[in-house]
Amino acid sequence: MDFKLTPEQSQMRQLVRTFARDVIAPVAAEIDRTDRFPRDLIRQMGELGLMGLPVPEVYGGVGADYLSYILAIEEISYASAAVGVILAVHTSVGTFPILYFGNEAQREKYLPKLTSGEWVAAFALTEPDAGSDASAIRTRAVRDGDAYVVNGSKVFITNASDADLFCVFAVTDPRRGSRGMTAFLVERGTPGLRVGRKLEKMGLNGSGTCELTFEDMRVPIENRLGQEGEGFSIAMRLLDGGRIGIAAQALGIARAAFDAANQYVRGRRQFGQEVFKFQGVQFMLADMATRIEASRWLVYHAAQMRQEGQACTREASMAKLFATDTAMQVTTDAVQLFGGYGYVKEYPVERYMRDAKVTQIYEGTNQIQRIVIARHLRERG
Ligand code: CAA
């Protein structure tokens, strides 16, 4: 394995790093405080090509490789985990459904809008009674002439407050379990679609998490994604990639927390010396750095496998599990190293800690990741 980046990947990472430092970082605390969806930043990210990085140029994307996209999520999340998840959801589970499972008419209609940042996409799978058990969704789609009539509700939908396009999963044949689910593309403004209240969260403010309800919502047949019954398989294949994106988000958060703590303990003096001089502090920093390095390898390895078209369900879950647990551990330790200053909002580490928590929960809880990994264990190796 070799993660020496190509000149193109390094150049792209530098571009995103500069943009994240100069444009996103200065407003990250304000986005957290006000919970505003940063449409202005998304427009700028669209102009830079970041909203369609791994999408072919013919659809308005940049045509970059998958690892470049993962590096972009990491760099943006270093500045703001909320902006990082907006990008990750928009691309991995909002744009890729159309790129990979859509027909040519759907690609031509929607991809240029999404890659330019004019439109934002969301992924609507989770329901009040179907989170980890995704195949238990109850939203129902019934064929009626040249449309489907959809009824049901969704919850915890990232980007929903401002999304222009939703990838919605519904049951078309309740007798067939996970083989009876179908995916649909639903435009904002479709009669019967109601974007509900924005949920007040512990962290990751600004990512526009809402409930959705569908009341006799008519979705034209041309907006069905793939065939009837393919929905669950589509969702699972999208989540394989999506989980690498969330792992990259966690890596960015952990790096930001580590850098802040590492700098702080070198400036702070107690008992007549730099706090960094205490061996207990050095041990904490050493463990934080080691976990981050291990996360980086897992994340880039999974991304590289995906880029090469290899099956990477297991590796994506391992990267997600380890990198997000690392983000939680590292951000918690960073708060500890800051002492009282870590607990107040003048410093960013308390935000990193609040933001890190959800990475262990969404795109499949870390308990679900363990189930996926265990199911993919071979007898040897
Ligand atoms: N790729 C392709 N197909 C897959 C697959 C994968 N990774 N995983 C499962 N499948 C297929 C199986 O092969 C099987 O196919 P057949 O019917 O043809 O045999 C079918 O799907 C059912 O598979 P399982 O029996 O394994 O399904 P299950 O009910 O046991 O559930 C699960 C599996 C992994 C637990 C799944 O329900 C799961 O991933 N749950 C977590 C849900 C989740 O991640 N939600 C995230 C919401 S989105 C989000 O969080 C976005 C955000 O805001 C950031």
Coordinates of C-alpha atoms and ligand atoms in Angstrom, one line a residue, residues 85 89 123 125-126 131-135 156 158 178-179 232-233 236-237 239-240 243 246 313 362-364 368 372 375, ligand 1:
V85 CA -21.3 16.7 6.1
V89 CA -24.3 13.9 1.9
F123 CA -30.9 11.3 1.2
L125 CA -34.0 6.7 4.1
T126 CA -34.4 6.9 7.9
G131 CA -33.1 3.7 11.8
S132 CA -30.5 0.9 12.1
D133 CA -33.2 -1.5 10.7
A134 CA -33.3 0.3 7.4
S135 CA -35.4 -2.4 5.6
F156 CA -33.0 13.1 10.7
T158 CA -29.3 16.0 6.7
S178 CA -35.9 -5.5 1.6
R179 CA -36.5 -6.5 -2.0
F232 CA -32.5 -1.4 -0.6
S233 CA -29.6 -2.6 -2.7
M236 CA -26.6 -0.1 0.8
R237 CA -24.2 0.4 -2.1
L239 CA -23.8 3.8 2.1
D240 CA -20.7 1.8 1.5
R243 CA -19.3 5.7 5.2
I246 CA -18.1 10.2 7.1
T313 CA -18.1 -2.9 2.3
Y362 CA -25.2 8.5 11.5
E363 CA -24.6 6.6 8.2
G364 CA -25.0 3.5 10.3
I368 CA -24.1 -1.5 12.8
V372 CA -21.3 -5.4 8.8
R375 CA -20.6 -10.5 8.5
Ligands
CAA1 N1 -24.1 -3.8 -0.9 C1 -25.0 -4.4 -1.7 N2 -26.0 -5.1 -1.2 C2 -26.2 -5.2 0.1 C3 -25.3 -4.6 1.0 C4 -24.2 -3.9 0.5 N3 -23.3 -3.3 1.2 N4 -25.7 -4.9 2.3 C5 -26.8 -5.7 2.2 N5 -27.1 -5.9 0.8 C6 -28.1 -6.7 0.3 C7 -28.0 -8.2 0.7 O1 -27.1 -8.8 -0.2 C8 -29.4 -8.7 0.7 O2 -29.7 -8.9 -0.7 P1 -30.7 -10.1 -1.1 O3 -32.0 -9.8 -0.6 O4 -30.6 -10.2 -2.6 O5 -30.1 -11.4 -0.5 C9 -30.2 -7.5 1.1 O6 -29.4 -6.3 0.9 C10 -30.6 -7.5 2.6 O7 -29.4 -7.6 3.3 P2 -29.3 -8.0 4.8 O8 -30.1 -9.3 5.1 O9 -27.9 -7.9 5.3 O10 -30.1 -6.8 5.5 P3 -30.4 -6.5 7.0 O11 -31.9 -6.1 7.1 O12 -29.8 -7.5 7.9 O13 -29.7 -5.0 7.2 C11 -27.9 -3.6 7.7 C12 -28.3 -4.8 7.0 C13 -26.4 -3.5 7.3 C14 -28.0 -3.7 9.2 C15 -28.6 -2.3 7.1 O14 -29.9 -2.3 7.5 C16 -27.9 -1.1 7.5 O15 -26.9 -0.6 6.9 N6 -28.5 -0.3 8.6 C17 -28.0 1.0 8.9 C18 -28.7 2.1 8.2 C19 -27.9 3.3 7.9 O16 -26.7 3.2 7.7 N7 -28.6 4.4 7.8 C20 -27.9 5.6 7.5 C21 -28.9 6.7 7.1 S1 -28.2 7.9 6.1 C22 -27.4 9.0 7.0 O17 -27.2 8.8 8.1 C23 -27.0 10.2 6.2 C24 -26.5 11.3 7.1 O18 -27.3 12.0 7.6 C25 -25.1 11.6 7.3

